Short mmCIF file of C-alpha atoms in Angstrom, two decimals:
data_model
loop_
_atom_site.label_atom_id
_atom_site.label_comp_id
_atom_site.label_asym_id
_atom_site.label_seq_id
_atom_site.Cartn_x
_atom_site.Cartn_y
_atom_site.Cartn_z
CA MET A 1160 -17.41 -0.67 16.21
CA MET A 1161 -14.75 -3.30 15.64
CA ASN A 1162 -11.18 -2.45 14.60
CA THR A 1163 -8.22 -4.69 13.82
CA ILE A 1164 -4.86 -3.78 15.31
CA GLN A 1165 -1.37 -5.25 15.32
CA ALA A 1166 -0.21 -5.88 18.89
CA HIS A 1167 2.84 -7.40 20.55
CA VAL A 1168 1.16 -9.98 22.81
CA ILE A 1169 3.31 -11.01 25.76
CA GLY A 1170 0.83 -13.29 27.51
CA ALA A 1171 -2.74 -14.07 28.49
CA THR A 1172 -4.72 -15.37 31.44
CA ARG A 1173 -8.28 -16.55 31.83
CA TYR A 1174 -10.58 -17.06 34.79
CA LYS A 1175 -13.84 -18.75 35.69
CA MET A 1176 -15.41 -18.07 39.08
CA ASP A 1177 -17.92 -20.08 41.07
CA ASN A 1178 -20.61 -17.43 40.50
CA GLY A 1179 -20.47 -18.03 36.72
CA VAL A 1180 -18.37 -14.99 35.81
CA SER A 1181 -15.62 -15.80 33.33
CA GLY A 1182 -13.28 -13.95 31.02
CA ALA A 1183 -9.72 -13.47 29.86
CA LYS A 1184 -7.05 -10.81 29.91
CA ILE A 1185 -4.61 -10.26 27.05
CA HIS A 1186 -1.31 -8.61 28.02
CA VAL A 1187 0.29 -6.47 25.29
CA MET A 1188 3.40 -4.33 25.12
CA GLN A 1189 4.00 -1.21 23.06
CA ALA A 1190 6.75 1.38 22.88
CA ALA A 1191 6.16 4.50 24.92
CA SER A 1192 5.13 7.47 22.82
CA PRO A 1193 8.11 9.65 21.94
CA ASP A 1194 5.80 12.65 22.45
CA ASN A 1195 5.25 11.74 26.12
CA GLU A 1196 8.08 13.21 28.17
CA ASN A 1197 6.86 11.27 31.23
CA ALA A 1198 7.26 7.77 29.76
CA LEU A 1199 10.29 5.81 28.57
CA GLY A 1200 10.89 2.39 27.04
CA ASN A 1201 7.92 0.07 26.79
CA GLN A 1202 4.49 0.09 28.38
CA VAL A 1203 2.30 -2.89 29.21
CA SER A 1204 -1.47 -2.77 28.75
CA ILE A 1205 -4.19 -5.27 29.58
CA MET A 1206 -7.16 -5.87 27.30
CA THR A 1207 -10.26 -7.78 28.33
CA ALA A 1208 -11.68 -10.70 26.35
CA ASN A 1209 -14.25 -13.47 26.56
CA PHE A 1210 -13.11 -16.79 28.06
CA ASP A 1211 -12.89 -18.57 24.67
CA ILE A 1212 -10.47 -16.02 23.15
CA PHE A 1213 -7.78 -17.64 25.29
CA ASP A 1214 -8.12 -20.76 23.12
CA GLN A 1215 -7.36 -18.71 19.97
CA LEU A 1216 -3.97 -17.82 21.49
CA HIS A 1217 -2.81 -21.41 22.09
CA ALA A 1218 -1.21 -21.74 18.64
CA ALA A 1219 0.93 -18.65 19.28
CA ALA A 1220 1.84 -19.54 22.88
CA PRO A 1221 5.23 -21.18 22.07
CA HIS A 1222 6.24 -18.01 20.20
CA MET A 1223 5.14 -15.43 22.78
CA PRO A 1224 5.93 -12.66 23.01
CA CYS A 1225 4.90 -12.24 19.39
CA ALA A 1226 2.97 -10.06 16.96
CA MET A 1227 -0.75 -10.82 16.71
CA GLU A 1228 -3.72 -9.33 14.91
CA LEU A 1229 -6.44 -8.50 17.40
CA ASP A 1230 -10.03 -7.60 16.55
CA ILE A 1231 -11.01 -5.13 19.25
CA GLU A 1232 -13.79 -2.81 20.31
CA LEU A 1233 -14.02 -0.10 22.96
CA ARG A 1234 -16.30 -0.96 25.86
CA THR A 1235 -17.38 1.37 28.63
CA SER A 1236 -18.76 0.15 31.94
CA SER A 1237 -21.70 1.83 33.63
CA VAL A 1238 -21.14 4.90 35.78
CA ALA A 1239 -22.07 2.78 38.82
CA ALA A 1240 -19.22 0.41 37.91
CA GLY A 1241 -16.74 3.26 37.53
CA GLY A 1242 -17.37 4.26 33.91
CA LYS A 1243 -14.06 2.86 32.71
CA THR A 1244 -13.31 2.36 29.02
CA VAL A 1245 -11.35 -0.75 28.05
CA LEU A 1246 -10.20 -2.40 24.84
CA HIS A 1247 -12.04 -5.71 24.50
CA VAL A 1248 -10.61 -8.42 22.22
CA LEU A 1249 -13.15 -10.13 19.95
CA GLY A 1250 -10.70 -12.25 17.93
CA ALA A 1251 -6.99 -13.08 17.83
CA ARG A 1252 -4.75 -14.61 15.18
CA LYS A 1253 -1.21 -14.62 13.86
CA PRO A 1254 -0.79 -11.89 11.22
CA ASN A 1255 -0.43 -12.96 7.61
CA ALA A 1256 2.73 -12.09 5.65
CA THR A 1257 1.28 -8.85 4.28
CA GLY A 1258 0.40 -7.53 7.72
CA SER A 1259 -3.26 -7.13 6.83
CA GLN A 1260 -6.23 -9.25 7.76
CA HIS A 1261 -7.00 -10.05 4.12
CA ALA A 1262 -4.94 -12.22 1.77
CA PRO A 1263 -3.48 -10.41 -1.26
CA SER A 1264 -5.68 -10.48 -4.32
CA ALA A 1265 -4.81 -12.43 -7.47
CA SER A 1266 -4.83 -9.18 -9.44
CA SER A 1267 -1.91 -7.78 -7.49
CA ASP A 1268 0.70 -6.10 -9.71
CA LYS A 1269 3.50 -7.19 -7.40
CA LYS A 1270 5.98 -9.50 -9.20
#
């Protein structure tokens, strides 16, 4: 199931190995939860992505770190591979002015 989130993207890397394996990693930062007494300040997370997602970030690169809209899904590896769950980025773009992924409708009552 895909979800769209707002994230503060601080950077990205991509890789392509000789055995044909390729991918990307998106580095994001978020404030530590005020409910967590064992964390302060900001925390950095890494999300996985396909190799071509890196290209979608080029337009934002001069402005990084910056806010981005990321289409993500949860992915879990097999038990043999450790059974880890990661956030996987399916799409990335600069957020529009309303902060949503859809443009405001013409019938908006905002003046």
